[in-house]
Amino acid sequence: MSEADPATAPQAAAAPRVVALVGNPNAGKSALFNALTGARQKIANYPGVTVERKSGRVALPDGTTAELIDLPGSYALDASSPDEEVTANVVMGRFAGEAAPDTIVLVLDAGNLEQHLVFAQEIIALKRPTVVALNMVDMAERDGLALDPAALADALGVPVVPTVAVRRRGLAELTAAIAASAGQDMTLRHKVERLGLTERRVAAHAMAAGAILSESHARRLHARLDKVLLHPWAGPLILFALLFVIFQAVFAWATPFADALEGVVGWLIDLTVATVPAGFVQDFITQGVLSGVGSVVVFLPQIVILFAFILAMEQSGYMARAAFIMDRLMAYVGLSGRSFIPLLSSFACAIPGIMATRSIADPKDRLTTILIAPLMTCSARLPVYAVIIAAFIPATAVGPGIGLQGLVLFGLYVAGIVGAMLAALVLRRTVTKGAASGFIMEMPKYQWPPLGDLLLGLWQRAWIFLRRAGTIIFTVTVVLWLLLSFPKAGPGESQSEASIAGQIASGLEVIVEPIGFNHEIALSLIPAMAAREVAVASLATTYAVDAADEDAQAQALGPRLAADWSLATALAFLAWFVLAPQCLSTIAVARRETNGWKWPMVMMGYLFGLAYIFAGLTYWTAVALGLG
Ligand SMILES: Nc1nc2c(ncn2[C@@H]2O[C@H](COP(=O)(O)OP(=O)(O)OP(=O)(O)O)[C@@H](O)[C@H]2O)c(=O)[nH]1
Ligand SMILES: [Mg+2]
């Protein structure tokens, strides 16, 4: 440790001046450090912490040498992480055996000046010799922003040197400014006083605006967009409205395509009946493959439209803003914004969502996120929701451009989110007790989503969906069809009731009957553990097996459900699928990520419990309202 300690290291004549690089994360401190010190670096650890202490020698133009220290990025002097604590301790000279730096080089990202000036003011208010390196001016110029270093120097009362660390631009000027800072009474010239966070934000805004020489139209537009989209209350409202529009579109735009696909499946069934001799093979193709798997595939248009919006939000740079907005809201339920991306991925599928929780450092944050991820409405639920909504909710308008079907779909997604937030709230107060940690992220630039990337992403999502239909859904449906087809029913008996599958389902039916579920639903719940869409395929296959004739067999699932189920049962079925952990792969991934069966069991227990209770409440309420 002593070799890293400038106070005791063997040195020529006088101890070299200590110069510390301070600034927000990603300002380019390490890049500047490397550019200035080259190979003359030493790496050690700060006493008592695992944070690296990187120091190196730099020759100044006045002939002296300085010891340069690269510090971890920080947002504030009242530290919240070990990294930030080291920075604060070094800057304030609180480390034992470590002298306070003689000069502070404050590294600011020219492209994020306003944000970086918030912390910068805290440093300058310390009244120590300070030099500002206005770094990354190349990036700012590329983005159409030209800054005036003199104006900024004037506002701050410290020298400002424009630099491009990675191109070694401005290094001579910077070392000259460091040399000149020696022995000066900087406190006389500093214009920044100690202020609270809010006042510093206001001042940062004014100083950043005052330092702009010219700004391109696009940059100004993006800044204005952020003002609106990140506004404390307009931002969440816009996000909410956008999601609302998305779910309207999923129904309004997909219906003609879904109807056409349904027509194709019906036509294929007719064709099979006409060409394949009646018997086992014909039944297998019509009941098992076409009715079962076909009933899932018809939801491809909905999946594609939903993902077109999600991908466009990601690629345009809006998604990071949504995460930022959600961070504030999630803090209320004890989650950090770091959970947002895993939870967002869970809208596609909980499996990548749960794997993405590896980026959450806090173990309790992470566990909470894993436990609530299955409540986010994954795309496998979409076919289940869509088939029930199309069959039971009239396609009427409840307002200009607002369809009732889209509204119900939106409501189901919101129900999942609300359920997840409430679950987080309860979990954070009980099993995963602890404080939430905030997060700050850099916002990507706005851009039009590149059409090629968008189409590629859509193709990948569509392919994942179709592959599931061709593999897991196909397999489970075929097995179910076999179990549904034997033994053959006697006269007057229904085939699905008499079959092996039907007899197994009868056991389950006893349990789910009180919440309004019928025999067909009970039959669909077990195979749907393999994947939620299988519930749709199972229902379709069951009704096809029981169909009186070929015409009835070629009929789509929706009209059959509408004829056979009460609205109360349909609503209870939706409520069940909002909450129930009907997915073995998710449970398996949760086991792997938590190293044991305890947490997956907790997850299954609380989710099945909630699903049962809420499906029941939905059913009993609906019946009381006369919808049974
Ligand atoms: N174009 C450009 N890129 C830069 C410049 N300075 C740094 N970078 C890049 O910006 C990124 C972040 O730079 P770092 O030097 O690691 O930032 P840092 O301030 O040390 O970040 P932390 O250690 O996380 O606080 C790296 O990819 C650098 O290559 C610059 O002047 N121009
Ligand atoms: Mg660094």
XYZ file of C-alpha atoms and ligand atoms in Angstrom:
661
model
C 0.000 0.000 0.000
C 2.828 2.384 0.821
C 4.064 2.582 -2.755
C 0.695 4.027 -3.712
C 0.941 6.594 -0.975
C 2.411 9.845 -2.228
C 3.267 11.000 1.293
C 5.683 8.151 1.971
C 6.825 7.160 -1.514
C 10.516 7.889 -2.121
C 10.726 11.030 -4.191
C 13.109 13.585 -5.547
C 13.386 16.954 -3.780
C 9.808 18.042 -3.069
C 6.680 15.934 -3.076
C 4.992 16.319 -6.437
C 1.731 18.161 -6.650
C -1.283 15.863 -6.391
C -3.886 16.383 -9.086
C -7.218 14.504 -8.915
C -9.568 13.835 -11.836
C -13.137 14.293 -10.617
C -16.473 14.206 -12.393
C -19.635 12.322 -13.245
C -19.384 8.743 -14.531
C -18.478 8.533 -18.209
C -17.138 12.075 -18.405
C -13.864 10.681 -19.764
C -11.695 10.844 -16.617
C -9.961 7.550 -17.269
C -9.469 8.443 -20.931
C -7.834 11.730 -19.879
C -5.792 9.913 -17.248
C -4.458 7.485 -19.841
C -3.756 10.226 -22.340
C -1.845 12.304 -19.777
C 0.116 9.583 -17.974
C 0.689 7.071 -20.751
C 2.432 4.008 -19.313
C 3.494 5.722 -16.099
C 0.676 4.275 -14.003
C 0.387 2.537 -10.653
C -2.619 0.552 -9.530
C -3.270 -0.172 -5.850
C -6.282 -0.285 -3.567
C -7.672 2.306 -1.212
C -7.341 1.098 2.388
C -10.373 -0.821 3.599
C -12.295 -0.779 0.335
C -12.047 -2.736 -2.887
C -11.978 0.398 -4.990
C -8.860 0.687 -7.150
C -6.535 3.609 -6.668
C -5.045 4.529 -10.034
C -2.250 7.066 -10.075
C 0.400 8.129 -12.561
C 3.034 10.777 -13.275
C 2.456 13.648 -15.616
C 5.051 16.211 -16.734
C 3.851 19.802 -16.508
C 5.073 22.560 -18.866
C 6.757 24.398 -15.975
C 9.215 21.509 -15.643
C 7.693 19.946 -12.553
C 5.922 16.613 -12.317
C 2.522 16.028 -10.815
C 0.919 12.894 -9.474
C -2.384 12.393 -11.265
C -5.140 10.364 -9.560
C -8.041 8.899 -11.510
C -11.135 8.805 -9.313
C -14.359 6.840 -9.733
C -17.248 8.768 -11.267
C -19.645 10.387 -8.849
C -22.899 12.320 -8.791
C -22.592 13.942 -5.394
C -20.275 14.411 -2.441
C -22.767 12.849 -0.028
C -21.888 9.433 -1.328
C -24.332 6.594 -1.839
C -21.971 3.895 -3.165
C -18.475 2.757 -2.064
C -17.074 4.223 -5.298
C -18.591 7.625 -4.620
C -17.429 7.475 -1.034
C -13.826 7.072 -2.174
C -14.150 10.068 -4.468
C -15.632 12.216 -1.707
C -13.014 11.113 0.830
C -10.099 11.789 -1.504
C -11.418 15.182 -2.593
C -12.041 16.278 0.987
C -8.678 14.879 2.153
C -10.322 12.482 4.593
C -8.285 9.394 3.696
C -5.586 8.670 6.268
C -2.150 8.986 4.669
C -3.609 10.537 1.552
C -3.146 14.267 1.203
C -6.005 16.297 -0.196
C -5.308 17.034 -3.878
C -3.538 20.309 -4.624
C -5.492 20.765 -7.798
C -8.778 19.272 -8.883
C -9.350 18.647 -12.577
C -13.086 18.637 -13.031
C -13.963 16.618 -16.127
C -17.270 17.566 -17.767
C -18.989 16.007 -20.756
C -19.675 18.867 -23.155
C -22.688 17.038 -24.548
C -24.268 16.635 -21.099
C -23.132 19.903 -19.646
C -26.262 20.764 -17.705
C -26.320 17.408 -15.924
C -22.581 17.457 -15.185
C -22.642 21.007 -13.847
C -24.859 19.919 -10.941
C -21.999 17.964 -9.340
C -19.365 20.394 -10.666
C -20.783 23.219 -8.558
C -20.402 21.127 -5.428
C -16.702 20.637 -6.209
C -15.998 24.256 -7.140
C -17.771 25.451 -3.983
C -15.037 23.655 -2.006
C -12.834 26.658 -2.953
C -9.864 24.573 -3.994
C -7.633 25.172 -7.014
C -9.775 23.766 -9.804
C -9.430 23.433 -13.573
C -12.293 22.328 -15.789
C -11.633 19.959 -18.688
C -14.566 20.430 -21.043
C -14.234 16.982 -22.553
C -15.855 15.259 -25.513
C -16.244 18.475 -27.453
C -15.864 16.328 -30.583
C -19.056 14.432 -29.759
C -20.894 17.651 -28.945
C -19.811 19.170 -32.266
C -20.918 16.054 -34.094
C -24.332 16.418 -32.465
C -24.552 20.032 -33.563
C -23.539 21.771 -30.344
C -20.822 24.413 -30.185
C -19.858 25.655 -26.706
C -18.080 28.770 -25.529
C -15.399 27.755 -22.956
C -14.752 31.413 -22.070
C -18.398 32.000 -21.157
C -18.383 28.893 -18.990
C -15.080 29.925 -17.338
C -16.655 33.276 -16.615
C -19.760 31.771 -15.061
C -17.811 29.311 -12.906
C -14.831 31.482 -12.082
C -12.356 28.710 -12.967
C -10.275 28.074 -16.100
C -12.031 25.921 -18.715
C -10.025 23.937 -21.277
C -11.804 22.152 -24.152
C -10.418 18.612 -24.597
C -10.903 15.462 -26.612
C -9.264 12.838 -24.422
C -9.348 10.059 -26.993
C -7.742 12.268 -29.678
C -5.257 13.847 -27.231
C -6.632 17.262 -28.117
C -6.257 20.075 -25.568
C -3.753 18.188 -23.394
C -1.016 20.860 -23.568
C -3.495 23.576 -22.623
C -4.795 21.431 -19.791
C -1.341 20.752 -18.284
C -0.539 24.458 -18.624
C -3.702 25.336 -16.701
C -2.808 22.775 -14.023
C 0.673 24.287 -13.669
C -0.791 27.783 -13.489
C -3.215 26.777 -10.762
C -0.289 26.285 -8.360
C -0.341 28.455 -5.302
C -3.130 30.664 -6.561
C -5.769 31.773 -4.168
C -8.590 30.349 -6.187
C -11.207 31.202 -3.632
C -11.187 34.822 -4.746
C -12.194 34.034 -8.274
C -14.628 31.179 -7.754
C -18.130 32.317 -8.465
C -19.944 29.243 -7.266
C -21.338 29.133 -3.769
C -22.539 26.197 -1.670
C -26.112 25.549 -2.718
C -28.794 22.915 -2.283
C -29.516 20.430 -5.047
C -32.518 22.280 -6.445
C -30.680 25.609 -6.648
C -27.709 23.876 -8.259
C -30.014 22.373 -10.870
C -31.439 25.773 -11.688
C -27.976 27.327 -11.852
C -26.676 24.438 -13.982
C -29.460 25.046 -16.464
C -28.646 28.738 -16.729
C -24.886 28.194 -17.018
C -25.228 25.451 -19.624
C -27.601 27.604 -21.672
C -25.251 30.573 -21.339
C -22.293 28.574 -22.656
C -23.978 27.606 -25.909
C -22.513 29.318 -28.968
C -24.752 27.569 -31.425
C -26.976 24.586 -31.390
C -28.380 22.686 -34.330
C -32.079 22.528 -34.914
C -32.198 18.794 -34.191
C -30.419 19.189 -30.840
C -32.778 21.954 -29.779
C -35.715 19.842 -30.822
C -34.436 16.877 -28.815
C -33.919 19.042 -25.755
C -37.468 20.328 -26.093
C -38.787 16.796 -26.581
C -37.106 15.753 -23.332
C -38.642 18.708 -21.506
C -42.069 17.367 -22.383
C -41.508 13.606 -22.342
C -39.630 13.656 -19.027
C -41.884 16.210 -17.390
C -42.838 15.072 -13.854
C -46.516 14.653 -14.616
C -46.850 15.130 -18.393
C -44.233 12.385 -18.948
C -46.139 9.590 -17.178
C -49.392 10.757 -18.803
C -47.857 10.567 -22.275
C -46.398 7.135 -21.548
C -49.785 5.946 -20.343
C -51.565 7.394 -23.386
C -49.037 5.787 -25.701
C -49.571 2.360 -24.152
C -53.312 2.914 -24.465
C -52.980 3.605 -28.195
C -50.798 0.529 -28.628
C -53.433 -1.797 -27.201
C -56.147 -0.158 -29.276
C -54.047 -0.775 -32.358
C -53.366 -4.410 -31.443
C -57.075 -5.091 -31.834
C -58.140 -2.559 -34.418
C -55.357 -3.311 -36.909
C -54.927 -7.024 -36.380
C -58.549 -8.084 -36.740
C -58.704 -8.286 -40.570
C -55.445 -10.262 -40.683
C -56.493 -12.542 -37.820
C -59.845 -13.161 -39.522
C -58.090 -14.010 -42.773
C -55.755 -16.456 -40.996
C -58.742 -18.030 -39.255
C -60.360 -18.426 -42.686
C -57.249 -20.205 -43.949
C -57.282 -22.625 -41.003
C -60.984 -23.355 -41.591
C -60.323 -23.920 -45.274
C -57.452 -26.324 -44.463
C -59.759 -28.296 -42.185
C -62.369 -28.551 -44.959
C -59.664 -29.589 -47.388
C -58.401 -32.313 -45.023
C -61.915 -33.648 -44.502
C -62.436 -33.746 -48.246
C -59.159 -35.453 -49.138
C -58.110 -37.599 -46.159
C -60.294 -40.645 -45.423
C -62.256 -40.366 -42.190
C -60.568 -41.951 -39.211
C -57.589 -41.561 -36.946
C -55.338 -39.633 -39.362
C -58.054 -37.205 -40.389
C -59.004 -36.565 -36.773
C -55.363 -36.085 -35.841
C -54.877 -33.442 -38.546
C -58.157 -31.603 -38.065
C -58.604 -31.815 -34.289
C -55.057 -31.977 -33.064
C -52.961 -29.994 -35.531
C -55.271 -27.564 -37.319
C -57.782 -26.761 -34.587
C -55.228 -26.893 -31.787
C -52.066 -25.327 -33.158
C -53.994 -23.272 -35.716
C -55.951 -21.565 -32.941
C -52.676 -20.147 -31.605
C -51.054 -19.264 -34.918
C -53.953 -16.971 -35.849
C -52.662 -14.514 -33.238
C -49.492 -13.825 -35.170
C -50.812 -10.424 -36.407
C -51.429 -9.260 -32.827
C -47.935 -10.312 -31.755
C -46.361 -8.547 -34.721
C -48.233 -5.296 -34.101
C -47.433 -5.276 -30.373
C -43.743 -5.819 -31.043
C -43.651 -3.250 -33.834
C -44.534 -0.672 -31.185
C -42.173 -2.037 -28.535
C -39.238 -2.183 -30.974
C -39.986 1.312 -32.290
C -40.027 2.632 -28.718
C -36.675 0.975 -28.040
C -34.938 2.058 -31.222
C -36.199 5.638 -31.146
C -34.599 6.229 -27.740
C -37.958 6.596 -26.001
C -37.671 3.401 -23.960
C -34.812 4.779 -21.834
C -37.018 7.798 -21.074
C -39.830 5.465 -20.097
C -37.398 3.735 -17.715
C -36.500 7.087 -16.238
C -40.166 7.972 -15.691
C -40.847 4.563 -14.210
C -37.879 4.874 -11.858
C -39.668 7.608 -9.951
C -42.884 5.624 -9.821
C -41.178 2.377 -8.859
C -39.437 3.997 -5.933
C -42.865 4.179 -4.276
C -43.109 0.398 -4.164
C -39.523 -0.063 -3.025
C -38.074 -1.030 -6.406
C -35.294 0.726 -8.266
C -35.314 1.745 -11.909
C -32.785 -1.018 -12.463
C -35.733 -3.411 -12.280
C -37.420 -1.636 -15.170
C -35.509 -3.243 -18.032
C -35.926 -6.816 -16.680
C -39.610 -6.123 -16.074
C -39.970 -4.620 -19.519
C -38.347 -7.671 -21.134
C -40.893 -9.729 -19.251
C -43.596 -8.248 -21.470
C -42.091 -10.375 -24.203
C -41.323 -13.324 -21.935
C -40.486 -13.690 -18.249
C -37.510 -15.957 -19.019
C -35.179 -13.335 -20.539
C -36.666 -10.908 -18.010
C -35.579 -13.027 -15.054
C -32.158 -13.583 -16.606
C -31.783 -9.825 -17.085
C -32.095 -9.343 -13.306
C -28.416 -10.312 -13.110
C -27.691 -6.640 -13.757
C -29.294 -5.733 -10.403
C -26.546 -5.575 -7.789
C -28.699 -5.574 -4.659
C -29.744 -9.198 -3.924
C -33.104 -8.242 -2.423
C -33.913 -5.896 -5.284
C -33.076 -8.713 -7.618
C -35.137 -11.343 -5.793
C -38.168 -9.048 -5.665
C -37.854 -8.440 -9.394
C -37.627 -12.173 -10.104
C -40.696 -12.872 -7.971
C -42.868 -10.292 -9.726
C -41.569 -10.759 -13.292
C -44.200 -13.433 -14.130
C -46.929 -10.839 -13.456
C -45.840 -8.755 -16.418
C -48.080 -9.690 -19.336
C -45.889 -11.890 -21.528
C -46.700 -12.346 -25.193
C -47.885 -15.911 -24.508
C -50.897 -14.440 -22.714
C -51.893 -12.412 -25.743
C -53.572 -15.323 -27.604
C -55.471 -16.240 -24.413
C -56.664 -12.690 -23.855
C -57.388 -12.090 -27.510
C -59.531 -15.172 -28.028
C -61.669 -14.441 -24.957
C -61.989 -10.726 -25.710
C -62.948 -11.362 -29.327
C -65.582 -13.879 -28.224
C -67.101 -12.020 -25.283
C -66.421 -8.318 -25.568
C -68.424 -6.567 -28.295
C -66.329 -4.587 -30.795
C -68.148 -1.387 -29.940
C -66.698 2.079 -29.545
C -66.791 3.657 -26.105
C -65.595 6.992 -27.410
C -64.084 8.517 -30.531
C -61.444 6.047 -31.699
C -61.622 4.043 -28.481
C -62.774 0.476 -28.934
C -64.052 -1.528 -25.995
C -61.959 -4.572 -26.930
C -58.709 -2.601 -26.918
C -59.736 -0.999 -23.655
C -60.235 -4.378 -22.002
C -56.860 -5.589 -23.304
C -55.228 -2.442 -21.952
C -56.991 -3.074 -18.651
C -55.573 -6.607 -18.467
C -52.026 -5.333 -19.027
C -52.518 -2.634 -16.417
C -53.935 -5.247 -14.035
C -50.712 -7.237 -14.418
C -48.581 -4.157 -13.722
C -50.672 -3.086 -10.743
C -50.546 -6.641 -9.418
C -46.755 -6.654 -9.767
C -46.382 -3.300 -8.014
C -48.630 -4.355 -5.137
C -46.764 -7.633 -4.852
C -43.466 -5.718 -4.754
C -44.836 -3.439 -2.075
C -45.820 -6.386 0.096
C -42.633 -8.372 -0.616
C -40.406 -5.388 0.208
C -42.110 -5.077 3.558
C -41.934 -8.781 4.378
C -39.692 -11.381 2.754
C -37.308 -9.073 0.867
C -37.135 -6.218 3.352
C -34.711 -3.442 2.493
C -34.334 0.027 1.076
C -34.606 0.848 -2.605
C -31.605 2.276 -4.415
C -31.914 4.987 -7.023
C -30.316 4.917 -10.423
C -29.242 7.440 -12.971
C -28.792 6.563 -16.585
C -27.568 8.323 -19.683
C -30.305 8.963 -22.206
C -29.630 7.770 -25.726
C -30.180 10.152 -28.618
C -33.582 10.335 -30.273
C -33.692 8.935 -33.766
C -36.146 7.529 -36.264
C -36.141 3.759 -35.778
C -34.041 2.325 -38.642
C -36.530 0.414 -40.785
C -34.134 -2.467 -41.441
C -33.503 -3.049 -37.721
C -37.207 -2.795 -37.008
C -38.117 -5.361 -39.639
C -35.351 -7.688 -38.492
C -36.577 -7.439 -34.885
C -40.148 -8.136 -35.973
C -39.086 -11.120 -38.001
C -37.206 -12.520 -35.002
C -40.227 -12.105 -32.703
C -42.575 -13.638 -35.277
C -40.184 -16.531 -35.741
C -39.955 -17.172 -31.972
C -43.750 -17.239 -31.836
C -44.119 -19.603 -34.785
C -41.332 -21.856 -33.521
C -43.120 -22.219 -30.196
C -46.301 -23.086 -32.102
C -44.393 -25.674 -34.130
C -42.556 -27.257 -31.208
C -43.842 -27.025 -27.650
C -47.437 -26.101 -28.472
C -47.615 -28.707 -31.219
C -46.191 -31.439 -28.974
C -48.387 -30.718 -25.994
C -51.475 -30.406 -28.184
C -50.806 -33.730 -29.896
C -50.303 -35.499 -26.557
C -53.480 -33.894 -25.265
C -55.377 -34.928 -28.395
C -54.288 -38.534 -27.878
C -55.360 -38.419 -24.229
C -58.648 -36.853 -25.327
C -59.333 -39.441 -28.022
C -59.122 -42.565 -25.884
C -60.998 -44.433 -24.632
C -63.846 -43.823 -27.059
C -66.999 -42.462 -25.508
C -70.074 -44.610 -25.306
C -73.402 -43.476 -26.795
C -74.732 -40.277 -25.207
C -71.393 -39.583 -23.509
C -69.208 -36.634 -24.402
C -65.839 -37.711 -25.760
C -63.800 -35.205 -23.750
C -65.527 -36.248 -20.507
C -64.981 -39.965 -21.118
C -61.354 -39.690 -22.245
C -58.268 -40.172 -20.080
C -57.592 -36.426 -20.140
C -61.208 -35.758 -19.244
C -61.041 -38.049 -16.233
C -57.873 -36.350 -14.987
C -59.508 -32.968 -15.504
C -62.561 -34.040 -13.506
C -60.344 -34.164 -10.422
C -59.167 -30.623 -11.026
C -62.662 -29.468 -11.915
C -63.755 -30.032 -8.309
C -61.186 -27.468 -7.205
C -61.847 -24.837 -9.872
C -65.636 -25.173 -10.094
C -66.234 -22.660 -7.269
C -64.450 -19.955 -9.284
C -66.674 -20.538 -12.290
C -64.416 -22.824 -14.360
C -66.032 -25.603 -16.402
C -64.722 -29.004 -17.445
C -63.093 -27.670 -20.628
C -61.173 -25.029 -18.682
C -60.019 -27.567 -16.108
C -58.839 -29.662 -19.041
C -56.813 -26.787 -20.471
C -55.043 -25.733 -17.262
C -52.679 -28.699 -16.920
C -51.290 -28.680 -20.488
C -51.138 -24.864 -20.259
C -48.405 -25.267 -17.625
C -46.125 -26.013 -20.589
C -46.952 -22.615 -22.103
C -49.906 -20.310 -21.697
C -50.936 -20.337 -25.355
C -51.519 -24.068 -24.999
C -54.686 -23.168 -23.067
C -56.113 -21.844 -26.334
C -54.923 -24.851 -28.302
C -56.339 -27.253 -25.672
C -59.719 -25.569 -25.665
C -59.795 -25.661 -29.468
C -58.821 -29.339 -29.564
C -61.301 -30.274 -26.841
C -64.172 -28.568 -28.634
C -63.061 -30.072 -31.944
C -63.004 -33.575 -30.413
C -66.500 -33.024 -29.055
C -67.811 -31.421 -32.248
C -70.940 -33.106 -33.596
C -69.910 -32.904 -37.266
C -67.283 -31.548 -39.663
C -68.950 -28.160 -39.967
C -68.793 -27.690 -36.238
C -65.191 -28.851 -36.324
C -64.175 -26.203 -38.861
C -65.780 -23.494 -36.751
C -63.344 -21.098 -35.070
C -62.850 -21.298 -31.316
C -64.296 -17.865 -30.497
C -67.924 -18.465 -31.520
C -67.904 -21.824 -29.728
C -66.727 -20.273 -26.496
C -69.313 -17.518 -26.836
C -72.033 -20.136 -27.168
C -70.780 -22.370 -24.350
C -69.457 -20.060 -21.598
C -71.115 -17.408 -19.496
C -69.572 -13.951 -19.430
C -68.792 -14.470 -15.732
C -66.759 -17.586 -16.548
C -64.919 -15.798 -19.354
C -63.976 -12.901 -17.073
C -62.821 -15.276 -14.325
C -60.685 -17.089 -16.906
C -59.043 -13.758 -17.870
C -58.428 -12.888 -14.212
C -56.794 -16.285 -13.712
C -54.399 -15.729 -16.600
C -53.412 -12.266 -15.373
C -51.956 -13.847 -12.231
C -51.369 -17.580 -12.567
C -47.758 -18.759 -13.090
C -48.769 -21.066 -15.938
C -45.279 -21.613 -17.297
C -42.851 -24.360 -16.295
C -39.895 -22.704 -18.043
C -40.292 -19.567 -15.936
C -40.288 -21.652 -12.769
C -37.207 -23.533 -13.970
C -35.361 -20.281 -14.714
C -36.330 -18.859 -11.322
C -34.896 -22.005 -9.725
C -31.638 -21.620 -11.620
C -31.299 -17.913 -10.905
C -32.059 -18.262 -7.184
C -30.089 -21.519 -6.735
C -32.832 -23.592 -5.223
C -36.470 -24.475 -5.017
C -37.412 -22.178 -2.143
C -38.133 -19.017 -4.142
C -39.807 -20.689 -7.140
C -42.096 -22.375 -4.606
C -42.849 -19.037 -2.961
C -43.496 -17.620 -6.427
C -45.861 -20.416 -7.435
C -47.612 -20.392 -4.093
C -48.404 -16.720 -4.020
C -49.271 -16.461 -7.704
C -51.588 -19.476 -7.810
C -53.158 -18.301 -4.562
C -53.777 -14.828 -5.943
C -55.028 -16.230 -9.251
C -57.565 -18.433 -7.483
C -58.786 -15.651 -5.212
C -59.075 -13.041 -7.940
C -60.641 -15.342 -10.512
C -63.148 -16.252 -7.804
C -63.833 -12.643 -6.853
C -64.302 -11.802 -10.535
C -66.693 -14.697 -11.040
C -68.782 -14.086 -7.935
C -69.003 -10.366 -8.631
C -70.033 -10.991 -12.227
C -72.653 -13.512 -11.143
C -74.000 -11.077 -8.545
C -74.295 -8.496 -11.329
C -76.381 -10.932 -13.323
C -73.680 -11.900 -15.854
C -73.599 -15.576 -14.862
N -15.461 10.873 -28.612
C -14.911 10.956 -27.407
N -15.012 9.929 -26.561
C -14.445 10.037 -25.340
C -13.765 11.193 -24.953
N -13.314 11.000 -23.698
C -13.696 9.765 -23.309
N -14.383 9.169 -24.318
C -15.010 7.860 -24.281
O -16.043 7.917 -23.332
C -16.180 6.682 -22.631
C -16.082 6.903 -21.137
O -14.783 7.362 -20.824
P -14.059 7.010 -19.467
O -12.734 7.655 -19.528
O -14.099 5.565 -19.158
O -15.005 7.768 -18.452
P -14.803 7.927 -16.887
O -15.103 9.335 -16.568
O -13.498 7.386 -16.448
O -15.979 7.034 -16.363
P -16.104 6.362 -14.910
O -14.790 5.758 -14.575
O -17.228 5.387 -15.090
O -16.500 7.447 -13.984
C -15.066 5.804 -23.158
O -15.644 4.952 -24.141
C -14.098 6.769 -23.781
O -13.385 6.181 -24.854
C -13.696 12.284 -25.877
O -13.137 13.348 -25.610
N -14.279 12.108 -27.083
Mg -12.975 5.874 -15.115
